[in-house]
Amino acid sequence: MVGLTTTLRLATSGERGRLKDMLGRYLTELSMFGEVDHAYPWLDAYWRAGEARWPYLIDRGGALAGFALVNTHAPSGEPVDHAMAEFYVQPADRRGGVGREAAIAVLRRHPGAWELSAMRANETALRFWPAALQAAGAAGLRIFDRDDVRIFRFVIG
């Protein structure tokens, strides 16, 4: 992985199928930590005109490494400018900084008040997000638990 560049780009509607395939693997992985909706009825809205949603693909050295889905629907229900709905890096691309680089790139593209959540049983995500948020320059970080998720609320920019 040394020397490979991590880039972030908006997924085109023609790439929806590739993103949906990765989303299926992501949801299967998440189901180890709790109940998930494998149908994911919100995916098509990311390409619908007038929606405040951004479907990003993470590229590592010319190969697809993951995705990030950003919208404006905070897990807490409180007002935010942006929310990380889903974030996934394929297992083969983990532990080399890809997730951190991609998370920083996503967050910095959208300055303002943010929220994201992670399942409380997902210890890897609970370690990843505070470190990634610090590296991205998040300010005013508040962390709180609600039901089976841990919510991270912060400001970028």
Coordinates of N, CA, C and O in Angstrom, one line a residue:
M1 N 0.8 -1.2 0.0 CA 0.0 0.0 0.0 C 0.8 1.3 0.0 O 0.3 2.3 -0.3
V2 N 2.1 1.2 0.3 CA 3.0 2.3 0.4 C 3.0 3.0 -1.0 O 3.2 2.3 -2.0
G3 N 2.9 4.3 -1.0 CA 3.0 5.0 -2.3 C 1.7 5.2 -3.0 O 1.6 5.9 -4.0
L4 N 0.6 4.5 -2.6 CA -0.7 4.6 -3.3 C -1.4 5.8 -2.8 O -1.3 6.2 -1.6
T5 N -2.1 6.4 -3.7 CA -2.9 7.6 -3.3 C -4.3 7.3 -3.0 O -5.0 6.6 -3.8
T6 N -4.9 7.9 -2.0 CA -6.3 7.7 -1.7 C -7.0 9.0 -2.2 O -6.6 10.1 -1.8
T7 N -8.0 8.8 -3.0 CA -8.8 9.9 -3.5 C -10.3 9.6 -3.2 O -10.7 8.5 -3.0
L8 N -11.0 10.7 -3.3 CA -12.5 10.7 -3.0 C -13.2 11.4 -4.2 O -12.7 12.4 -4.6
R9 N -14.2 10.7 -4.6 CA -15.0 11.4 -5.7 C -16.5 11.0 -5.6 O -16.8 10.0 -5.0
L10 N -17.3 11.9 -6.1 CA -18.7 11.6 -6.1 C -19.0 10.4 -7.1 O -18.5 10.4 -8.2
A11 N -19.9 9.5 -6.6 CA -20.3 8.4 -7.5 C -21.3 8.8 -8.5 O -22.2 9.6 -8.1
T12 N -21.1 8.4 -9.7 CA -22.1 8.8 -10.7 C -23.3 7.8 -10.6 O -23.2 6.7 -10.0
S13 N -24.4 8.1 -11.2 CA -25.6 7.2 -11.2 C -25.2 5.9 -11.9 O -25.7 4.8 -11.5
G14 N -24.3 5.9 -12.9 CA -23.8 4.7 -13.5 C -23.0 3.8 -12.6 O -22.8 2.6 -12.9
E15 N -22.5 4.3 -11.5 CA -21.7 3.6 -10.5 C -22.6 3.1 -9.3 O -22.0 2.5 -8.4
R16 N -23.8 3.4 -9.4 CA -24.7 3.0 -8.3 C -24.7 1.5 -8.0 O -24.7 1.1 -6.8
G17 N -24.6 0.7 -9.0 CA -24.5 -0.8 -8.8 C -23.3 -1.2 -8.1 O -23.4 -2.1 -7.2
R18 N -22.2 -0.6 -8.4 CA -20.9 -1.0 -7.7 C -21.0 -0.5 -6.2 O -20.6 -1.3 -5.3
L19 N -21.6 0.6 -6.0 CA -21.7 1.1 -4.6 C -22.7 0.2 -3.9 O -22.5 -0.2 -2.7
K20 N -23.8 -0.2 -4.5 CA -24.8 -1.1 -3.9 C -24.2 -2.4 -3.5 O -24.5 -3.0 -2.5
D21 N -23.3 -3.0 -4.4 CA -22.6 -4.2 -4.0 C -21.8 -4.1 -2.8 O -21.8 -4.9 -1.9
M22 N -21.0 -3.0 -2.7 CA -20.2 -2.7 -1.5 C -21.1 -2.5 -0.3 O -20.8 -2.9 0.8
L23 N -22.2 -1.8 -0.5 CA -23.1 -1.5 0.6 C -23.6 -2.8 1.2 O -23.8 -3.0 2.4
G24 N -23.9 -3.8 0.3 CA -24.4 -5.1 0.8 C -23.3 -5.8 1.7 O -23.7 -6.3 2.8
R25 N -22.1 -5.7 1.3 CA -21.0 -6.3 2.1 C -20.9 -5.6 3.5 O -20.7 -6.2 4.5
Y26 N -21.0 -4.2 3.4 CA -20.9 -3.4 4.6 C -22.0 -3.7 5.6 O -21.8 -3.9 6.8
L27 N -23.2 -3.8 5.1 CA -24.4 -4.1 5.9 C -24.3 -5.5 6.5 O -24.6 -5.7 7.7
T28 N -23.8 -6.5 5.8 CA -23.5 -7.8 6.3 C -22.5 -7.8 7.4 O -22.7 -8.4 8.5
E29 N -21.5 -7.0 7.2 CA -20.4 -6.9 8.3 C -21.0 -6.2 9.5 O -20.8 -6.6 10.7
L30 N -21.8 -5.1 9.3 CA -22.5 -4.4 10.4 C -23.4 -5.3 11.2 O -23.6 -5.1 12.4
S31 N -24.0 -6.2 10.5 CA -25.0 -7.1 11.2 C -24.4 -7.9 12.3 O -25.1 -8.5 13.2
M32 N -23.1 -8.0 12.4 CA -22.4 -8.7 13.5 C -22.6 -7.9 14.8 O -22.4 -8.5 15.9
F33 N -22.9 -6.6 14.7 CA -22.9 -5.8 15.8 C -24.4 -5.4 16.3 O -24.5 -4.7 17.3
G34 N -25.3 -5.8 15.5 CA -26.7 -5.4 15.8 C -27.6 -5.5 14.5 O -27.2 -5.9 13.5
E35 N -28.8 -5.1 14.7 CA -29.8 -5.2 13.6 C -29.6 -4.1 12.6 O -29.4 -3.0 13.0
V36 N -29.6 -4.5 11.3 CA -29.5 -3.5 10.2 C -30.6 -3.8 9.2 O -31.1 -4.9 9.1
D37 N -30.9 -2.8 8.4 CA -31.9 -2.9 7.3 C -31.1 -3.2 6.1 O -30.6 -2.3 5.5
H38 N -31.1 -4.5 5.6 CA -30.3 -4.8 4.4 C -30.9 -4.3 3.2 O -30.3 -4.2 2.1
A39 N -32.2 -3.9 3.2 CA -32.9 -3.3 2.0 C -32.3 -1.9 1.7 O -32.3 -1.5 0.5
Y40 N -31.9 -1.2 2.7 CA -31.4 0.1 2.6 C -32.2 1.0 1.6 O -31.7 1.3 0.5
P41 N -33.4 1.4 2.0 CA -34.3 2.1 1.1 C -33.9 3.5 0.7 O -34.5 4.1 -0.2
W42 N -32.8 4.0 1.3 CA -32.4 5.4 1.0 C -31.4 5.5 -0.1 O -31.1 6.6 -0.5
L43 N -30.9 4.4 -0.6 CA -29.8 4.5 -1.6 C -30.1 5.3 -2.8 O -29.4 6.2 -3.2
D44 N -31.2 5.1 -3.4 CA -31.6 5.8 -4.7 C -31.7 7.3 -4.5 O -31.5 8.0 -5.4
A45 N -32.0 7.7 -3.3 CA -32.2 9.1 -3.0 C -30.9 9.9 -3.2 O -30.9 11.1 -3.4
Y46 N -29.8 9.2 -3.1 CA -28.5 9.9 -3.3 C -28.3 10.4 -4.7 O -27.4 11.2 -4.9
W47 N -29.1 10.0 -5.7 CA -29.0 10.5 -7.0 C -30.2 11.2 -7.5 O -30.4 11.6 -8.6
R48 N -31.1 11.5 -6.6 CA -32.4 12.1 -6.9 C -32.1 13.7 -6.8 O -31.6 14.2 -5.9
A49 N -32.6 14.4 -7.8 CA -32.5 15.8 -7.9 C -33.1 16.5 -6.7 O -34.2 16.0 -6.2
G50 N -32.5 17.5 -6.1 CA -33.0 18.2 -5.0 C -32.7 17.6 -3.6 O -33.1 18.2 -2.6
E51 N -32.1 16.5 -3.6 CA -31.8 15.9 -2.3 C -30.4 16.4 -1.9 O -29.5 16.5 -2.7
A52 N -30.3 16.6 -0.6 CA -29.0 17.0 0.0 C -28.3 15.8 0.4 O -28.2 15.5 1.6
R53 N -27.7 15.1 -0.5 CA -27.0 13.8 -0.3 C -25.8 13.7 -1.2 O -25.9 14.1 -2.4
W54 N -24.8 13.1 -0.7 CA -23.5 13.0 -1.5 C -23.0 11.6 -1.4 O -22.5 11.2 -0.3
P55 N -23.0 10.8 -2.5 CA -22.5 9.4 -2.5 C -21.0 9.4 -3.0 O -20.7 9.6 -4.1
Y56 N -20.1 9.2 -2.1 CA -18.7 9.3 -2.4 C -18.1 7.8 -2.6 O -18.5 6.9 -1.8
L57 N -17.2 7.7 -3.5 CA -16.4 6.5 -3.7 C -15.0 6.8 -3.2 O -14.5 7.9 -3.5
I58 N -14.4 5.9 -2.6 CA -13.0 6.0 -2.1 C -12.2 5.1 -3.0 O -12.4 3.9 -3.2
D59 N -11.2 5.8 -3.6 CA -10.3 5.1 -4.6 C -8.9 5.0 -4.0 O -8.4 6.0 -3.4
R60 N -8.3 3.9 -4.1 CA -6.9 3.7 -3.6 C -6.1 3.2 -4.7 O -6.2 2.0 -5.1
G61 N -5.2 4.0 -5.2 CA -4.3 3.6 -6.3 C -5.0 3.1 -7.5 O -4.5 2.2 -8.2
G62 N -6.2 3.6 -7.9 CA -6.9 3.2 -9.1 C -7.9 2.1 -8.8 O -8.6 1.7 -9.8
A63 N -8.0 1.6 -7.6 CA -9.0 0.6 -7.3 C -10.0 1.1 -6.3 O -9.6 1.8 -5.4
L64 N -11.2 0.6 -6.4 CA -12.3 1.0 -5.5 C -12.0 0.4 -4.1 O -11.8 -0.8 -4.0
A65 N -11.9 1.3 -3.1 CA -11.6 0.8 -1.7 C -12.7 0.9 -0.7 O -12.7 0.3 0.3
G66 N -13.7 1.7 -1.1 CA -14.8 1.9 -0.1 C -15.8 3.0 -0.6 O -15.7 3.5 -1.7
F67 N -16.6 3.5 0.4 CA -17.5 4.5 0.1 C -17.9 5.3 1.3 O -17.7 4.8 2.5
A68 N -18.5 6.5 1.1 CA -19.0 7.3 2.2 C -20.3 7.9 1.7 O -20.4 8.4 0.6
L69 N -21.4 7.8 2.5 CA -22.7 8.4 2.2 C -22.9 9.5 3.2 O -23.0 9.3 4.4
V70 N -23.0 10.7 2.6 CA -23.2 11.9 3.4 C -24.6 12.5 3.1 O -25.0 12.6 2.0
N71 N -25.3 12.9 4.2 CA -26.6 13.6 4.0 C -26.7 14.6 5.1 O -25.7 15.1 5.7
T72 N -28.0 15.0 5.4 CA -28.2 16.1 6.4 C -29.1 15.6 7.5 O -29.7 16.4 8.2
H73 N -29.2 14.2 7.7 CA -30.1 13.6 8.7 C -29.3 13.1 9.9 O -28.8 12.0 9.8
A74 N -29.2 13.9 10.9 CA -28.4 13.6 12.1 C -29.0 12.4 12.8 O -30.3 12.3 13.0
P75 N -28.2 11.5 13.3 CA -28.7 10.4 14.1 C -29.4 10.8 15.4 O -30.3 10.1 15.8
S76 N -29.1 12.0 15.9 CA -29.7 12.4 17.1 C -31.1 13.1 16.9 O -31.9 13.3 17.8
G77 N -31.3 13.5 15.6 CA -32.5 14.2 15.3 C -32.4 15.7 15.4 O -33.2 16.5 15.1
E78 N -31.2 16.2 16.0 CA -30.9 17.6 16.2 C -30.5 18.2 14.8 O -29.9 17.5 14.0
P79 N -30.6 19.5 14.6 CA -30.2 20.1 13.4 C -28.6 20.0 13.2 O -27.9 20.2 14.1
V80 N -28.2 19.7 12.0 CA -26.8 19.7 11.6 C -26.7 20.1 10.1 O -27.7 20.2 9.4
D81 N -25.5 20.4 9.7 CA -25.3 20.8 8.3 C -25.1 19.5 7.5 O -25.5 19.4 6.3
H82 N -24.4 18.5 8.1 CA -24.1 17.2 7.4 C -24.0 16.1 8.4 O -23.7 16.3 9.6
A83 N -24.2 14.9 7.9 CA -24.2 13.7 8.7 C -23.5 12.6 7.8 O -23.8 12.5 6.6
M84 N -22.7 11.8 8.5 CA -22.1 10.7 7.8 C -23.0 9.5 8.0 O -23.1 8.9 9.1
A85 N -23.8 9.2 7.0 CA -24.8 8.1 7.1 C -24.1 6.8 7.1 O -24.5 5.9 7.9
E86 N -23.2 6.6 6.2 CA -22.4 5.3 6.1 C -21.0 5.6 5.7 O -20.8 6.5 4.9
F87 N -20.1 4.8 6.2 CA -18.7 4.9 5.9 C -18.1 3.5 5.9 O -18.2 2.8 6.9
Y88 N -17.5 3.1 4.8 CA -17.0 1.7 4.6 C -15.6 1.7 3.9 O -15.5 2.3 2.8
V89 N -14.7 1.0 4.4 CA -13.5 0.7 3.7 C -13.4 -0.9 3.7 O -13.5 -1.5 4.7
Q90 N -13.2 -1.4 2.5 CA -13.1 -2.9 2.3 C -11.9 -3.4 3.2 O -10.9 -2.8 3.4
P91 N -12.1 -4.6 3.7 CA -11.1 -5.2 4.6 C -9.7 -5.2 4.1 O -8.8 -4.9 4.8
A92 N -9.5 -5.5 2.8 CA -8.2 -5.5 2.2 C -7.5 -4.1 2.2 O -6.2 -4.1 2.2
D93 N -8.2 -3.1 2.4 CA -7.7 -1.7 2.4 C -7.6 -1.1 3.8 O -7.3 0.1 3.9
R94 N -7.9 -1.8 4.8 CA -7.9 -1.3 6.2 C -6.5 -1.4 6.8 O -5.6 -2.2 6.3
R95 N -6.3 -0.6 7.8 CA -5.0 -0.6 8.6 C -3.8 0.0 7.9 O -2.7 -0.1 8.3
G96 N -4.1 0.7 6.8 CA -3.0 1.4 6.1 C -3.2 2.9 5.9 O -2.5 3.5 5.2
G97 N -4.2 3.4 6.6 CA -4.5 4.8 6.6 C -5.5 5.2 5.6 O -5.9 6.4 5.5
V98 N -6.1 4.3 4.8 CA -7.1 4.6 3.8 C -8.3 5.2 4.4 O -8.8 6.3 4.0
G99 N -8.8 4.6 5.5 CA -10.0 5.1 6.1 C -9.8 6.5 6.7 O -10.7 7.4 6.5
R100 N -8.7 6.7 7.3 CA -8.4 8.0 7.9 C -8.3 9.1 6.9 O -8.9 10.1 7.0
E101 N -7.6 8.8 5.8 CA -7.5 9.8 4.7 C -8.8 10.1 4.1 O -9.1 11.2 3.8
A102 N -9.6 9.0 3.8 CA -10.9 9.2 3.2 C -11.9 10.0 4.2 O -12.6 10.9 3.7
A103 N -11.8 9.7 5.4 CA -12.7 10.4 6.4 C -12.4 11.9 6.5 O -13.2 12.7 6.4
I104 N -11.1 12.2 6.5 CA -10.6 13.6 6.5 C -11.1 14.3 5.3 O -11.6 15.4 5.3
A105 N -10.9 13.6 4.1 CA -11.3 14.3 2.8 C -12.8 14.5 2.8 O -13.3 15.6 2.4
V106 N -13.6 13.6 3.3 CA -15.1 13.8 3.3 C -15.5 14.9 4.2 O -16.2 15.8 3.8
L107 N -15.0 14.9 5.4 CA -15.3 15.9 6.4 C -14.9 17.3 5.9 O -15.7 18.3 6.0
R108 N -13.7 17.4 5.4 CA -13.3 18.8 4.9 C -14.0 19.3 3.7 O -13.9 20.5 3.5
R109 N -14.6 18.4 2.9 CA -15.4 18.9 1.8 C -16.7 19.6 2.2 O -17.3 20.3 1.4
H110 N -17.1 19.4 3.4 CA -18.4 19.9 3.9 C -18.2 20.5 5.3 O -18.6 19.9 6.3
P111 N -17.7 21.8 5.3 CA -17.6 22.4 6.6 C -18.9 22.7 7.3 O -19.9 22.8 6.6
G112 N -18.9 22.7 8.6 CA -20.1 23.0 9.3 C -20.3 22.0 10.5 O -19.4 21.3 10.8
A113 N -21.6 22.0 11.0 CA -21.9 21.1 12.1 C -22.2 19.7 11.6 O -22.9 19.6 10.6
W114 N -21.6 18.7 12.2 CA -21.7 17.3 11.8 C -22.2 16.4 12.9 O -22.0 16.7 14.1
E115 N -22.8 15.3 12.4 CA -23.0 14.1 13.3 C -22.7 12.9 12.6 O -22.9 12.8 11.3
L116 N -22.2 11.9 13.3 CA -22.1 10.5 12.8 C -22.3 9.6 13.9 O -22.2 10.0 15.1
S117 N -22.6 8.4 13.6 CA -22.9 7.4 14.7 C -22.2 6.1 14.4 O -21.9 5.8 13.2
A118 N -21.9 5.3 15.4 CA -21.3 4.0 15.3 C -22.1 3.1 16.3 O -22.4 3.5 17.4
M119 N -22.3 1.9 15.9 CA -22.9 0.9 16.8 C -22.0 0.7 18.0 O -20.7 0.5 17.8
R120 N -22.5 0.7 19.2 CA -21.7 0.6 20.4 C -21.0 -0.7 20.5 O -19.9 -0.8 21.1
A121 N -21.4 -1.7 19.9 CA -20.8 -3.0 19.9 C -19.6 -3.1 18.9 O -18.8 -4.0 19.0
N122 N -19.5 -2.1 18.0 CA -18.4 -2.1 17.0 C -17.2 -1.3 17.6 O -17.0 -0.1 17.3
E123 N -16.4 -2.0 18.3 CA -15.3 -1.4 19.0 C -14.2 -0.8 18.1 O -13.6 0.2 18.4
T124 N -14.1 -1.4 16.9 CA -13.1 -0.8 15.9 C -13.6 0.6 15.5 O -12.8 1.5 15.5
A125 N -14.9 0.7 15.2 CA -15.4 2.0 14.8 C -15.3 3.0 16.0 O -15.0 4.2 15.7
L126 N -15.5 2.6 17.2 CA -15.5 3.5 18.3 C -14.0 4.0 18.6 O -13.9 5.0 19.2
R127 N -13.0 3.2 18.2 CA -11.6 3.7 18.3 C -11.3 4.5 17.1 O -10.5 5.5 17.2
F128 N -11.8 4.2 15.9 CA -11.4 4.9 14.7 C -11.9 6.3 14.7 O -11.1 7.2 14.4
W129 N -13.2 6.5 15.0 CA -13.8 7.9 14.8 C -13.2 9.0 15.6 O -12.9 10.0 15.1
P130 N -12.9 8.8 16.9 CA -12.3 9.9 17.6 C -10.9 10.3 17.0 O -10.6 11.5 16.9
A131 N -10.1 9.3 16.6 CA -8.8 9.6 16.1 C -8.9 10.3 14.7 O -8.2 11.3 14.4
A132 N -9.9 9.8 13.9 CA -10.1 10.4 12.6 C -10.6 11.9 12.7 O -10.2 12.8 12.0
L133 N -11.5 12.1 13.7 CA -12.1 13.4 13.9 C -11.0 14.4 14.4 O -10.9 15.5 13.9
Q134 N -10.1 13.9 15.2 CA -9.0 14.8 15.7 C -8.1 15.1 14.5 O -7.7 16.3 14.3
A135 N -7.8 14.2 13.7 CA -6.9 14.4 12.5 C -7.6 15.4 11.5 O -6.9 16.1 10.8
A136 N -8.9 15.4 11.4 CA -9.6 16.2 10.5 C -9.8 17.6 11.1 O -10.3 18.5 10.4
G137 N -9.4 17.8 12.3 CA -9.5 19.2 12.9 C -10.9 19.5 13.5 O -11.3 20.6 13.6
A138 N -11.7 18.4 13.9 CA -13.0 18.6 14.4 C -12.9 19.4 15.7 O -12.0 19.2 16.6
A139 N -13.8 20.3 15.9 CA -13.9 21.2 17.1 C -15.2 20.9 17.8 O -16.2 20.5 17.3
G140 N -15.2 21.1 19.2 CA -16.4 21.0 20.0 C -17.0 19.6 20.0 O -18.2 19.4 20.1
L141 N -16.1 18.6 20.0 CA -16.6 17.2 19.9 C -17.4 16.9 21.2 O -16.9 17.1 22.3
R142 N -18.6 16.4 20.9 CA -19.5 15.8 22.0 C -19.8 14.4 21.6 O -20.1 14.1 20.5
I143 N -19.6 13.5 22.6 CA -19.9 12.1 22.3 C -21.0 11.7 23.3 O -20.8 11.9 24.5
F144 N -22.0 11.0 22.8 CA -23.0 10.6 23.7 C -23.7 9.3 23.2 O -23.6 9.0 22.0
D145 N -24.2 8.5 24.1 CA -24.9 7.2 23.7 C -26.4 7.4 23.6 O -27.0 8.0 24.5
R146 N -26.9 6.8 22.6 CA -28.4 6.7 22.5 C -28.8 5.3 22.0 O -28.3 4.9 20.9
D147 N -29.5 4.6 22.8 CA -29.8 3.2 22.5 C -28.6 2.4 22.2 O -27.7 2.4 23.0
D148 N -28.5 1.8 21.0 CA -27.3 0.9 20.7 C -26.2 1.6 19.9 O -25.4 1.0 19.3
V149 N -26.3 3.0 19.8 CA -25.3 3.7 19.0 C -24.6 4.8 19.9 O -25.1 5.3 20.8
R150 N -23.4 5.1 19.5 CA -22.6 6.2 20.0 C -22.6 7.3 19.0 O -22.3 7.0 17.8
I151 N -23.0 8.5 19.4 CA -23.1 9.6 18.5 C -22.0 10.6 18.7 O -21.7 10.9 19.8
F152 N -21.4 11.0 17.6 CA -20.3 12.0 17.6 C -20.8 13.2 17.0 O -21.2 13.2 15.8
R153 N -20.8 14.3 17.7 CA -21.3 15.6 17.2 C -20.1 16.6 17.3 O -19.5 16.7 18.3
F154 N -19.9 17.4 16.2 CA -18.7 18.2 16.1 C -18.8 19.2 15.0 O -19.8 19.2 14.2
V155 N -17.8 20.1 14.9 CA -17.8 21.1 13.8 C -16.5 21.0 13.0 O -15.5 20.8 13.6
I156 N -16.6 21.1 11.7 CA -15.5 21.1 10.8 C -15.4 22.5 10.2 O -16.4 23.0 9.7
G157 N -14.2 23.0 10.2 CA -14.0 24.3 9.5 C -14.1 25.5 10.3 O -14.6 25.8 11.2

